[in-house]
mmCIF file of C-alpha atoms and ligand atoms in Angstrom:
data_model
loop_
_atom_site.group_PDB
_atom_site.id
_atom_site.type_symbol
_atom_site.label_atom_id
_atom_site.label_comp_id
_atom_site.label_asym_id
_atom_site.label_seq_id
_atom_site.Cartn_x
_atom_site.Cartn_y
_atom_site.Cartn_z
ATOM 1 C CA MET B 1 124.247 63.066 117.452
ATOM 2 C CA ASN B 2 121.607 61.135 119.320
ATOM 3 C CA PHE B 3 118.988 58.557 118.523
ATOM 4 C CA TYR B 4 115.935 57.901 120.681
ATOM 5 C CA MET B 5 112.902 55.946 119.532
ATOM 6 C CA PRO B 6 111.355 54.173 122.483
ATOM 7 C CA THR B 7 108.103 53.023 120.827
ATOM 8 C CA LYS B 8 107.876 49.283 120.405
ATOM 9 C CA VAL B 9 106.753 48.697 116.821
ATOM 10 C CA TYR B 10 105.244 45.545 115.379
ATOM 11 C CA HIS B 11 104.613 45.801 111.668
ATOM 12 C CA GLU B 12 103.040 42.621 110.372
ATOM 13 C CA ARG B 13 99.781 41.097 109.178
ATOM 14 C CA GLU B 14 97.405 40.772 112.175
ATOM 15 C CA ALA B 15 99.693 42.888 114.380
ATOM 16 C CA VAL B 16 96.805 43.808 116.706
ATOM 17 C CA LYS B 17 95.722 40.215 117.265
ATOM 18 C CA ASN B 18 99.266 38.868 117.520
ATOM 19 C CA HIS B 19 100.319 41.373 120.187
ATOM 20 C CA ARG B 20 97.127 41.717 122.184
ATOM 21 C CA GLU B 21 98.755 40.342 125.344
ATOM 22 C CA GLU B 22 101.356 43.083 125.213
ATOM 23 C CA MET B 23 98.652 45.673 124.736
ATOM 24 C CA ALA B 24 96.730 44.261 127.706
ATOM 25 C CA LEU B 25 99.798 44.604 129.931
ATOM 26 C CA LEU B 26 99.472 48.385 129.683
ATOM 27 C CA GLY B 27 96.350 48.588 131.849
ATOM 28 C CA LYS B 28 93.017 47.249 132.983
ATOM 29 C CA LYS B 29 90.686 49.511 131.033
ATOM 30 C CA ALA B 30 91.321 51.247 127.700
ATOM 31 C CA LEU B 31 89.834 54.325 126.098
ATOM 32 C CA ILE B 32 89.693 53.636 122.365
ATOM 33 C CA VAL B 33 89.983 56.911 120.482
ATOM 34 C CA THR B 34 88.889 56.905 116.849
ATOM 35 C CA GLY B 35 87.095 58.769 114.057
ATOM 36 C CA ALA B 36 83.418 58.523 113.197
ATOM 37 C CA HIS B 37 83.472 56.044 110.310
ATOM 38 C CA SER B 38 86.582 54.622 108.718
ATOM 39 C CA SER B 39 87.838 52.406 111.547
ATOM 40 C CA ARG B 40 84.500 50.569 111.484
ATOM 41 C CA GLU B 41 84.777 50.083 107.730
ATOM 42 C CA ASN B 42 88.399 48.937 107.515
ATOM 43 C CA GLY B 43 88.208 46.474 110.418
ATOM 44 C CA SER B 44 90.744 48.191 112.694
ATOM 45 C CA LEU B 45 88.217 49.030 115.429
ATOM 46 C CA GLN B 46 86.872 45.483 115.461
ATOM 47 C CA ASP B 47 90.409 44.062 115.658
ATOM 48 C CA VAL B 48 91.136 46.263 118.686
ATOM 49 C CA THR B 49 87.889 45.482 120.530
ATOM 50 C CA GLU B 50 88.338 41.752 119.852
ATOM 51 C CA ALA B 51 91.928 41.891 121.115
ATOM 52 C CA LEU B 52 90.818 43.626 124.316
ATOM 53 C CA GLU B 53 87.930 41.241 124.862
ATOM 54 C CA ALA B 54 90.181 38.212 124.315
ATOM 55 C CA THR B 55 92.482 39.473 127.071
ATOM 56 C CA HIS B 56 89.597 40.367 129.429
ATOM 57 C CA THR B 57 90.476 44.056 129.246
ATOM 58 C CA SER B 58 87.564 46.492 129.594
ATOM 59 C CA TYR B 59 87.199 49.451 127.276
ATOM 60 C CA ALA B 60 85.165 52.532 126.449
ATOM 61 C CA ILE B 61 85.032 54.069 122.973
ATOM 62 C CA PHE B 62 85.282 57.734 122.006
ATOM 63 C CA ASP B 63 84.519 57.815 118.275
ATOM 64 C CA ARG B 64 84.067 61.503 117.621
ATOM 65 C CA VAL B 65 87.590 62.564 116.664
ATOM 66 C CA GLU B 66 87.238 64.946 113.745
ATOM 67 C CA GLU B 67 89.926 65.619 111.116
ATOM 68 C CA ASN B 68 92.522 68.010 112.550
ATOM 69 C CA PRO B 69 91.210 67.494 116.101
ATOM 70 C CA THR B 70 90.554 70.494 118.298
ATOM 71 C CA VAL B 71 91.564 71.101 121.901
ATOM 72 C CA ALA B 72 87.831 70.975 122.750
ATOM 73 C CA CYS B 73 87.532 67.474 121.264
ATOM 74 C CA VAL B 74 90.515 66.309 123.341
ATOM 75 C CA MET B 75 88.962 67.726 126.526
ATOM 76 C CA GLU B 76 85.615 66.042 125.798
ATOM 77 C CA ALA B 77 87.287 62.662 125.312
ATOM 78 C CA ALA B 78 89.466 63.122 128.408
ATOM 79 C CA LEU B 79 86.342 63.778 130.452
ATOM 80 C CA LEU B 80 84.860 60.499 129.233
ATOM 81 C CA GLY B 81 88.128 58.679 129.980
ATOM 82 C CA ARG B 82 88.204 59.994 133.544
ATOM 83 C CA LYS B 83 84.573 59.105 134.107
ATOM 84 C CA GLU B 84 85.190 55.585 132.816
ATOM 85 C CA GLY B 85 88.307 55.177 134.960
ATOM 86 C CA VAL B 86 90.532 54.117 132.056
ATOM 87 C CA ASP B 87 94.249 53.620 132.598
ATOM 88 C CA PHE B 88 95.524 53.516 129.004
ATOM 89 C CA VAL B 89 94.530 54.896 125.595
ATOM 90 C CA VAL B 90 94.413 53.242 122.157
ATOM 91 C CA GLY B 91 94.380 55.543 119.105
ATOM 92 C CA VAL B 92 92.888 53.915 115.995
ATOM 93 C CA GLY B 93 92.866 55.706 112.636
ATOM 94 C CA GLY B 94 94.846 58.354 110.809
ATOM 95 C CA GLY B 95 96.981 61.057 112.359
ATOM 96 C CA SER B 96 93.926 62.811 113.784
ATOM 97 C CA PRO B 97 92.841 60.051 116.207
ATOM 98 C CA MET B 98 96.457 59.032 116.868
ATOM 99 C CA ASP B 99 97.493 62.586 117.805
ATOM 100 C CA ALA B 100 94.301 63.090 119.800
ATOM 101 C CA ALA B 101 95.001 59.857 121.716
ATOM 102 C CA LYS B 102 98.328 61.263 122.977
ATOM 103 C CA ALA B 103 96.810 64.558 124.140
ATOM 104 C CA ILE B 104 93.859 62.716 125.718
ATOM 105 C CA ALA B 105 96.250 60.376 127.579
ATOM 106 C CA LEU B 106 97.935 63.458 128.994
ATOM 107 C CA MET B 107 94.703 65.131 130.056
ATOM 108 C CA ILE B 108 93.340 61.983 131.721
ATOM 109 C CA GLN B 109 96.513 61.479 133.712
ATOM 110 C CA ASN B 110 96.564 65.123 134.821
ATOM 111 C CA ARG B 111 92.943 65.111 135.849
ATOM 112 C CA ASP B 112 92.992 68.392 137.771
ATOM 113 C CA SER B 113 94.700 70.377 135.021
ATOM 114 C CA SER B 114 92.908 72.628 132.554
ATOM 115 C CA GLU B 115 93.529 72.655 128.797
ATOM 116 C CA GLU B 116 96.159 75.409 129.174
ATOM 117 C CA VAL B 117 98.746 72.795 130.212
ATOM 118 C CA LEU B 118 98.718 71.405 126.667
ATOM 119 C CA TYR B 119 100.616 74.489 125.549
ATOM 120 C CA GLN B 120 102.729 75.185 128.619
ATOM 121 C CA ASN B 121 106.388 74.340 128.811
ATOM 122 C CA ILE B 122 106.131 72.051 131.770
ATOM 123 C CA SER B 123 106.925 68.397 131.921
ATOM 124 C CA LEU B 124 103.942 66.130 132.571
ATOM 125 C CA ARG B 125 103.357 62.412 132.464
ATOM 126 C CA ALA B 126 100.645 60.711 130.420
ATOM 127 C CA LEU B 127 98.825 57.385 130.476
ATOM 128 C CA PRO B 128 100.348 54.673 128.258
ATOM 129 C CA VAL B 129 99.348 54.940 124.578
ATOM 130 C CA VAL B 130 98.945 52.325 121.834
ATOM 131 C CA GLU B 131 98.574 53.473 118.225
ATOM 132 C CA VAL B 132 97.047 51.604 115.288
ATOM 133 C CA PRO B 133 97.565 53.610 112.067
ATOM 134 C CA THR B 134 95.128 53.341 109.165
ATOM 135 C CA THR B 135 96.646 55.983 106.869
ATOM 136 C CA CYS B 136 100.165 56.057 105.417
ATOM 137 C CA GLY B 137 101.305 59.576 106.177
ATOM 138 C CA THR B 138 101.741 61.033 109.598
ATOM 139 C CA GLY B 139 103.961 58.463 111.301
ATOM 140 C CA SER B 140 102.197 59.574 114.491
ATOM 141 C CA GLU B 141 102.448 55.976 115.758
ATOM 142 C CA VAL B 142 106.169 56.599 116.339
ATOM 143 C CA THR B 143 106.423 60.367 116.881
ATOM 144 C CA PRO B 144 106.226 62.295 120.160
ATOM 145 C CA TYR B 145 104.015 64.976 118.558
ATOM 146 C CA ALA B 146 100.293 65.708 118.801
ATOM 147 C CA ILE B 147 99.094 68.484 116.516
ATOM 148 C CA LEU B 148 95.805 70.070 117.551
ATOM 149 C CA THR B 149 93.630 72.794 116.074
ATOM 150 C CA ARG B 150 93.687 75.871 118.279
ATOM 151 C CA ARG B 151 90.622 78.015 117.778
ATOM 152 C CA ASP B 152 92.095 80.627 120.141
ATOM 153 C CA LYS B 153 95.063 81.159 117.809
ATOM 154 C CA GLN B 154 93.275 80.265 114.552
ATOM 155 C CA THR B 155 95.900 77.721 113.603
ATOM 156 C CA LYS B 156 97.221 74.222 114.288
ATOM 157 C CA GLN B 157 100.055 73.606 116.702
ATOM 158 C CA SER B 158 101.821 70.676 118.291
ATOM 159 C CA ILE B 159 101.207 70.445 122.032
ATOM 160 C CA SER B 160 104.209 71.371 124.183
ATOM 161 C CA GLN B 161 104.502 68.037 125.946
ATOM 162 C CA LYS B 162 106.340 65.471 123.883
ATOM 163 C CA PHE B 163 106.043 61.770 124.533
ATOM 164 C CA PHE B 164 106.216 58.666 122.380
ATOM 165 C CA PRO B 165 103.492 56.011 122.181
ATOM 166 C CA ASP B 166 104.393 52.815 124.072
ATOM 167 C CA LEU B 167 103.257 50.445 121.354
ATOM 168 C CA ALA B 168 102.595 50.789 117.605
ATOM 169 C CA LEU B 169 100.656 47.981 115.924
ATOM 170 C CA VAL B 170 101.048 48.454 112.179
ATOM 171 C CA ASP B 171 99.182 46.444 109.537
ATOM 172 C CA GLY B 172 98.801 47.440 105.884
ATOM 173 C CA LYS B 173 95.483 45.601 105.559
ATOM 174 C CA TYR B 174 93.618 48.642 106.951
ATOM 175 C CA LEU B 175 94.649 50.648 103.873
ATOM 176 C CA GLU B 176 93.403 48.203 101.291
ATOM 177 C CA LYS B 177 89.961 49.721 100.847
ATOM 178 C CA ALA B 178 90.879 53.348 101.512
ATOM 179 C CA PRO B 179 89.925 55.824 98.765
ATOM 180 C CA LEU B 180 92.847 56.765 96.521
ATOM 181 C CA SER B 181 92.547 60.382 97.699
ATOM 182 C CA VAL B 182 93.302 59.339 101.308
ATOM 183 C CA ILE B 183 96.284 57.217 100.174
ATOM 184 C CA THR B 184 97.608 60.007 97.927
ATOM 185 C CA ASN B 185 97.251 62.816 100.454
ATOM 186 C CA THR B 186 98.777 60.844 103.288
ATOM 187 C CA ALA B 187 101.604 59.384 101.159
ATOM 188 C CA ILE B 188 102.472 62.968 100.225
ATOM 189 C CA ASP B 189 102.482 63.959 103.908
ATOM 190 C CA ALA B 190 105.084 61.216 104.476
ATOM 191 C CA LEU B 191 107.019 62.530 101.475
ATOM 192 C CA GLY B 192 107.006 65.957 103.143
ATOM 193 C CA HIS B 193 108.378 64.444 106.354
ATOM 194 C CA MET B 194 111.208 62.815 104.368
ATOM 195 C CA LEU B 195 112.215 65.928 102.434
ATOM 196 C CA GLU B 196 111.779 68.367 105.325
ATOM 197 C CA SER B 197 113.736 66.143 107.709
ATOM 198 C CA CYS B 198 116.465 65.288 105.205
ATOM 199 C CA PHE B 199 117.201 68.980 104.507
ATOM 200 C CA HIS B 200 116.741 70.160 108.088
ATOM 201 C CA ALA B 201 119.236 72.137 110.127
ATOM 202 C CA LYS B 202 119.046 69.466 112.827
ATOM 203 C CA ALA B 203 119.498 66.469 110.496
ATOM 204 C CA THR B 204 122.112 63.945 111.598
ATOM 205 C CA ASP B 205 123.463 60.800 109.984
ATOM 206 C CA TYR B 206 120.873 58.831 111.961
ATOM 207 C CA SER B 207 117.919 60.883 110.748
ATOM 208 C CA ARG B 208 119.271 61.025 107.183
ATOM 209 C CA MET B 209 119.642 57.255 107.187
ATOM 210 C CA LEU B 210 115.959 56.948 108.107
ATOM 211 C CA CYS B 211 114.955 59.430 105.380
ATOM 212 C CA GLN B 212 117.081 57.818 102.736
ATOM 213 C CA TYR B 213 115.617 54.368 103.236
ATOM 214 C CA ALA B 214 112.106 55.799 103.616
ATOM 215 C CA MET B 215 112.506 57.476 100.214
ATOM 216 C CA GLU B 216 113.556 54.236 98.522
ATOM 217 C CA VAL B 217 110.688 52.282 100.043
ATOM 218 C CA TRP B 218 108.195 55.055 99.184
ATOM 219 C CA GLY B 219 109.501 55.321 95.611
ATOM 220 C CA ALA B 220 108.995 51.584 95.102
ATOM 221 C CA ALA B 221 105.339 51.643 96.129
ATOM 222 C CA THR B 222 103.789 54.681 94.471
ATOM 223 C CA GLY B 223 102.531 53.083 91.242
ATOM 224 C CA MET B 224 99.045 53.051 92.718
ATOM 225 C CA LEU B 225 99.076 56.852 93.003
ATOM 226 C CA TYR B 226 99.209 56.907 89.175
ATOM 227 C CA GLY B 227 96.268 54.532 88.942
ATOM 228 C CA MET B 228 98.205 51.273 88.592
ATOM 229 C CA GLU B 229 97.083 48.122 90.383
ATOM 230 C CA PRO B 230 98.901 47.985 93.730
ATOM 231 C CA GLU B 231 101.496 45.242 93.888
ATOM 232 C CA GLU B 232 101.629 42.753 96.739
ATOM 233 C CA GLY B 233 103.078 44.554 99.754
ATOM 234 C CA ASP B 234 102.647 48.115 98.423
ATOM 235 C CA TYR B 235 100.306 49.250 101.234
ATOM 236 C CA ASP B 236 102.755 47.924 103.800
ATOM 237 C CA ARG B 237 105.626 49.636 101.983
ATOM 238 C CA LEU B 238 103.817 52.996 102.124
ATOM 239 C CA LEU B 239 103.087 52.469 105.816
ATOM 240 C CA PHE B 240 106.674 51.423 106.523
ATOM 241 C CA ALA B 241 107.998 54.493 104.683
ATOM 242 C CA SER B 242 105.608 56.634 106.705
ATOM 243 C CA SER B 243 106.806 55.124 110.016
ATOM 244 C CA LEU B 244 110.463 55.602 109.026
ATOM 245 C CA ALA B 245 109.761 59.223 108.084
ATOM 246 C CA GLY B 246 107.975 59.650 111.426
ATOM 247 C CA MET B 247 111.108 58.420 113.210
ATOM 248 C CA ALA B 248 113.147 60.920 111.197
ATOM 249 C CA ILE B 249 110.961 63.933 112.122
ATOM 250 C CA SER B 250 110.989 62.773 115.729
ATOM 251 C CA HIS B 251 114.662 63.746 115.678
ATOM 252 C CA THR B 252 114.531 66.893 113.555
ATOM 253 C CA SER B 253 110.914 68.187 113.578
ATOM 254 C CA THR B 254 109.236 69.228 110.320
ATOM 255 C CA SER B 255 110.061 72.421 108.447
ATOM 256 C CA LEU B 256 108.557 75.247 106.399
ATOM 257 C CA PRO B 257 106.072 73.287 104.230
ATOM 258 C CA HIS B 258 104.381 71.992 107.396
ATOM 259 C CA ALA B 259 104.464 75.420 109.019
ATOM 260 C CA LEU B 260 102.861 76.986 105.915
ATOM 261 C CA SER B 261 100.348 74.169 105.501
ATOM 262 C CA TYR B 262 98.524 74.943 108.736
ATOM 263 C CA TYR B 263 97.096 78.137 107.205
ATOM 264 C CA LEU B 264 95.622 76.221 104.242
ATOM 265 C CA THR B 265 94.123 73.575 106.511
ATOM 266 C CA TYR B 266 92.732 75.965 109.096
ATOM 267 C CA HIS B 267 91.376 78.632 106.763
ATOM 268 C CA LYS B 268 90.638 76.636 103.578
ATOM 269 C CA GLY B 269 89.917 73.140 104.904
ATOM 270 C CA VAL B 270 92.646 71.584 102.738
ATOM 271 C CA PRO B 271 93.561 68.036 103.951
ATOM 272 C CA HIS B 272 96.912 67.935 105.768
ATOM 273 C CA GLY B 273 98.963 65.960 103.209
ATOM 274 C CA LYS B 274 97.727 68.011 100.282
ATOM 275 C CA ALA B 275 98.373 71.250 102.147
ATOM 276 C CA VAL B 276 101.966 70.175 102.851
ATOM 277 C CA GLY B 277 102.562 68.815 99.343
ATOM 278 C CA LEU B 278 101.713 72.079 97.606
ATOM 279 C CA PHE B 279 104.798 73.674 99.211
ATOM 280 C CA LEU B 280 107.251 70.843 98.561
ATOM 281 C CA PRO B 281 108.469 71.856 95.065
ATOM 282 C CA GLY B 282 109.089 75.399 96.355
ATOM 283 C CA PHE B 283 110.951 74.012 99.362
ATOM 284 C CA VAL B 284 113.196 71.849 97.158
ATOM 285 C CA ARG B 285 113.783 74.798 94.800
ATOM 286 C CA ALA B 286 114.914 76.913 97.771
ATOM 287 C CA LEU B 287 117.689 74.465 98.729
ATOM 288 C CA PRO B 288 121.172 75.950 98.192
ATOM 289 C CA GLU B 289 123.118 74.957 95.087
ATOM 290 C CA GLN B 290 125.783 73.121 97.046
ATOM 291 C CA TYR B 291 123.151 70.499 97.918
ATOM 292 C CA GLU B 292 122.458 69.698 94.263
ATOM 293 C CA ILE B 293 123.875 66.177 94.473
ATOM 294 C CA GLN B 294 121.913 65.332 97.624
ATOM 295 C CA VAL B 295 118.729 66.733 96.071
ATOM 296 C CA THR B 296 119.227 64.727 92.880
ATOM 297 C CA MET B 297 119.850 61.570 94.898
ATOM 298 C CA ALA B 298 116.775 62.148 97.061
ATOM 299 C CA LEU B 299 114.537 62.751 94.033
ATOM 300 C CA ARG B 300 115.940 59.657 92.301
ATOM 301 C CA ALA B 301 115.282 57.489 95.344
ATOM 302 C CA LEU B 302 111.706 58.754 95.308
ATOM 303 C CA GLY B 303 111.399 57.862 91.629
ATOM 304 C CA PHE B 304 111.730 61.333 90.056
ATOM 305 C CA GLY B 305 114.295 62.027 87.327
ATOM 306 C CA SER B 306 114.311 65.797 87.832
ATOM 307 C CA LEU B 307 112.831 68.642 89.844
ATOM 308 C CA GLU B 308 110.522 69.398 86.914
ATOM 309 C CA GLN B 309 109.200 65.843 86.982
ATOM 310 C CA PHE B 310 108.641 66.163 90.733
ATOM 311 C CA GLU B 311 106.752 69.444 90.223
ATOM 312 C CA GLY B 312 104.616 67.764 87.554
ATOM 313 C CA PHE B 313 103.810 64.931 89.975
ATOM 314 C CA ILE B 314 102.679 67.333 92.685
ATOM 315 C CA ARG B 315 100.538 69.292 90.210
ATOM 316 C CA GLU B 316 98.968 66.142 88.824
ATOM 317 C CA MET B 317 98.250 64.649 92.241
ATOM 318 C CA LEU B 318 97.143 67.749 94.124
ATOM 319 C CA GLY B 319 95.908 70.341 91.631
ATOM 320 C CA THR B 320 95.870 73.861 93.009
ATOM 321 C CA VAL B 321 94.249 75.930 95.713
ATOM 322 C CA SER B 322 93.577 79.582 95.018
ATOM 323 C CA LEU B 323 94.544 82.249 97.496
ATOM 324 C CA THR B 324 94.300 86.021 97.185
ATOM 325 C CA GLU B 325 97.456 88.131 97.547
ATOM 326 C CA GLU B 326 96.189 89.180 100.950
ATOM 327 C CA GLU B 327 95.758 85.580 102.069
ATOM 328 C CA VAL B 328 99.263 84.671 100.879
ATOM 329 C CA GLY B 329 100.561 87.640 102.881
ATOM 330 C CA GLU B 330 98.706 86.489 105.989
ATOM 331 C CA MET B 331 99.978 82.923 105.594
ATOM 332 C CA VAL B 332 103.591 84.042 105.157
ATOM 333 C CA SER B 333 103.531 86.521 108.025
ATOM 334 C CA GLY B 334 102.181 83.810 110.338
ATOM 335 C CA VAL B 335 105.269 81.729 109.602
ATOM 336 C CA MET B 336 107.620 84.733 109.782
ATOM 337 C CA ALA B 337 106.406 85.256 113.359
ATOM 338 C CA ASN B 338 107.543 81.741 114.299
ATOM 339 C CA PRO B 339 111.332 81.887 114.890
ATOM 340 C CA GLU B 340 111.481 78.218 115.831
ATOM 341 C CA LYS B 341 110.190 77.125 112.409
ATOM 342 C CA LEU B 342 112.321 79.687 110.582
ATOM 343 C CA SER B 343 115.415 78.081 112.066
ATOM 344 C CA THR B 344 114.580 74.620 110.684
ATOM 345 C CA PRO B 345 115.768 74.684 107.039
ATOM 346 C CA ILE B 346 119.392 74.595 105.902
ATOM 347 C CA PHE B 347 118.942 77.971 104.198
ATOM 348 C CA GLU B 348 118.073 81.409 105.478
ATOM 349 C CA ALA B 349 114.287 81.673 105.562
ATOM 350 C CA THR B 350 113.751 85.311 104.608
ATOM 351 C CA GLU B 351 110.244 86.550 103.893
ATOM 352 C CA GLU B 352 110.974 86.549 100.175
ATOM 353 C CA VAL B 353 112.191 82.946 100.213
ATOM 354 C CA VAL B 354 109.168 81.778 102.203
ATOM 355 C CA ARG B 355 106.755 83.620 99.897
ATOM 356 C CA GLU B 356 108.367 81.987 96.854
ATOM 357 C CA MET B 357 107.282 78.586 98.185
ATOM 358 C CA TRP B 358 103.662 79.292 97.340
ATOM 359 C CA PRO B 359 103.005 78.017 93.796
ATOM 360 C CA VAL B 360 101.335 80.583 91.566
HETATM 361 P P1 NAP K 1 93.017 61.939 109.316
HETATM 362 O O1 NAP K 1 92.603 63.350 109.575
HETATM 363 O O2 NAP K 1 93.343 61.094 110.477
HETATM 364 O O3 NAP K 1 91.912 61.208 108.440
HETATM 365 C C1 NAP K 1 91.497 61.778 107.218
HETATM 366 C C2 NAP K 1 90.267 61.062 106.675
HETATM 367 O O4 NAP K 1 90.624 59.760 106.264
HETATM 368 C C3 NAP K 1 89.148 60.921 107.690
HETATM 369 O O5 NAP K 1 87.937 61.189 107.029
HETATM 370 C C4 NAP K 1 89.219 59.448 108.095
HETATM 371 O O6 NAP K 1 87.937 58.939 108.425
HETATM 372 C C5 NAP K 1 89.711 58.821 106.810
HETATM 373 N N1 NAP K 1 90.445 57.548 106.970
HETATM 374 C C6 NAP K 1 91.399 57.237 107.872
HETATM 375 N N2 NAP K 1 91.858 55.980 107.646
HETATM 376 C C7 NAP K 1 91.158 55.499 106.593
HETATM 377 C C8 NAP K 1 91.145 54.244 105.895
HETATM 378 N N3 NAP K 1 91.997 53.269 106.209
HETATM 379 N N4 NAP K 1 90.266 54.090 104.892
HETATM 380 C C9 NAP K 1 89.422 55.083 104.545
HETATM 381 N N5 NAP K 1 89.385 56.289 105.151
HETATM 382 C C10 NAP K 1 90.247 56.488 106.159
HETATM 383 O O7 NAP K 1 94.236 61.992 108.264
HETATM 384 P P2 NAP K 1 95.804 61.929 108.397
HETATM 385 O O8 NAP K 1 96.327 62.631 107.235
HETATM 386 O O9 NAP K 1 96.273 60.566 108.687
HETATM 387 O O10 NAP K 1 96.128 62.798 109.711
HETATM 388 C C11 NAP K 1 96.179 64.200 109.663
HETATM 389 C C12 NAP K 1 96.464 64.745 111.039
HETATM 390 O O11 NAP K 1 97.732 64.255 111.526
HETATM 391 C C13 NAP K 1 96.565 66.245 111.019
HETATM 392 O O12 NAP K 1 95.947 66.806 112.158
HETATM 393 C C14 NAP K 1 98.063 66.495 111.038
HETATM 394 O O13 NAP K 1 98.420 67.756 111.554
HETATM 395 C C15 NAP K 1 98.541 65.368 111.912
HETATM 396 N N6 NAP K 1 99.967 65.017 111.743
HETATM 397 C C16 NAP K 1 100.646 64.558 112.824
HETATM 398 C C17 NAP K 1 101.981 64.243 112.748
HETATM 399 C C18 NAP K 1 102.725 63.749 113.941
HETATM 400 O O14 NAP K 1 103.937 63.665 113.928
HETATM 401 N N7 NAP K 1 102.050 63.405 115.007
HETATM 402 C C19 NAP K 1 102.663 64.376 111.519
HETATM 403 C C20 NAP K 1 101.945 64.839 110.419
HETATM 404 C C21 NAP K 1 100.594 65.135 110.537
HETATM 405 P P3 NAP K 1 87.366 58.907 109.928
HETATM 406 O O15 NAP K 1 87.265 60.333 110.379
HETATM 407 O O16 NAP K 1 86.078 58.229 109.837
HETATM 408 O O17 NAP K 1 88.387 58.156 110.734
HETATM 409 FE FE1 FE K 2 102.611 65.886 108.420
#
């Protein structure tokens, strides 16, 4: 068993402002990496620029990170970072800018390397990274992963180099005005991380501890997904659950629902959390009978009385996506060609079992 989580996390109101000196210690000039709109609307970008200005730290902004960022987008931002002479990177936004920030930090540091190194099994260093999450799903602020869209392979894939952000500045206030669809999809991504990590071949008591508490915290904050008024602290609870689940997958990796989801996102444009969520009931159904007690306990912690109730929740929240038989076949065979992912669940992932995870 091992436990390694080197990211320094501050989760509190005004985390960015309160810890600006620590952020400034990471370098002299930052590249802020963010999406086109939301970080301007929820105040996170302004908080970061104000924090840098207050500490006399220069910065440049790359604000063109698209959802499910591509390798090309990373290379474009890295070029800007090199030109601007930055020596650290700040990711502001959901998993897309946060993941992109890690890959960009790597490509700025290794200035003479081409994009191929992202997917080569060699060990490279990266510039320091700060992450400021504004969604409650990926946990990317505490994971060593950066998932990019690969046009060459027509799918999404985590880059080969793994490194943790140096600093995570977490503040639930950025979620307060987010549309319910963003909260729902990303909360369900975090739910996927919890379930996939909890029932993972590499799970340990450390990772299960993280999942178990993440499930309780998540279960206590999901009233707003059903349209109820959020209670004081609910956004922070969802973010905390998402960070805990991120720490759990940092130790285990994700499993089949994530592997299957990449097809739906790449080919059908389905948002990440929704794409993962559609496979979760099938994943839970596939768990061997001897895990019945653990499954019941996990579902209870999350606030579900039964598997049927959980399935109803997923249907109500996510609806359906239609795929032809041929598309389902293509999606399943993509995963069957990935032995690393097939080895992740605690059951044998035969083609039949994997196919059964697609809800019809
Ligand atoms: P996202 O792709 O970062 O953002 C989705 C949408 O939400 C964008 O339109 C974004 O707008 C908007 N948005 C973000 N924060 C908002 C806020 N506070 N209020 C209103 N709108 C907001 O979504 P995500 O689900 O967080 O990230 C998905 C990516 O993370 C995928 O590429 C996935 O593969 C990856 N991921 C990574 C890990 C990991 O361990 N590293 C784990 C799971 C998933 P803007 O574009 O304007 O910002
Ligand atoms: Fe995910």
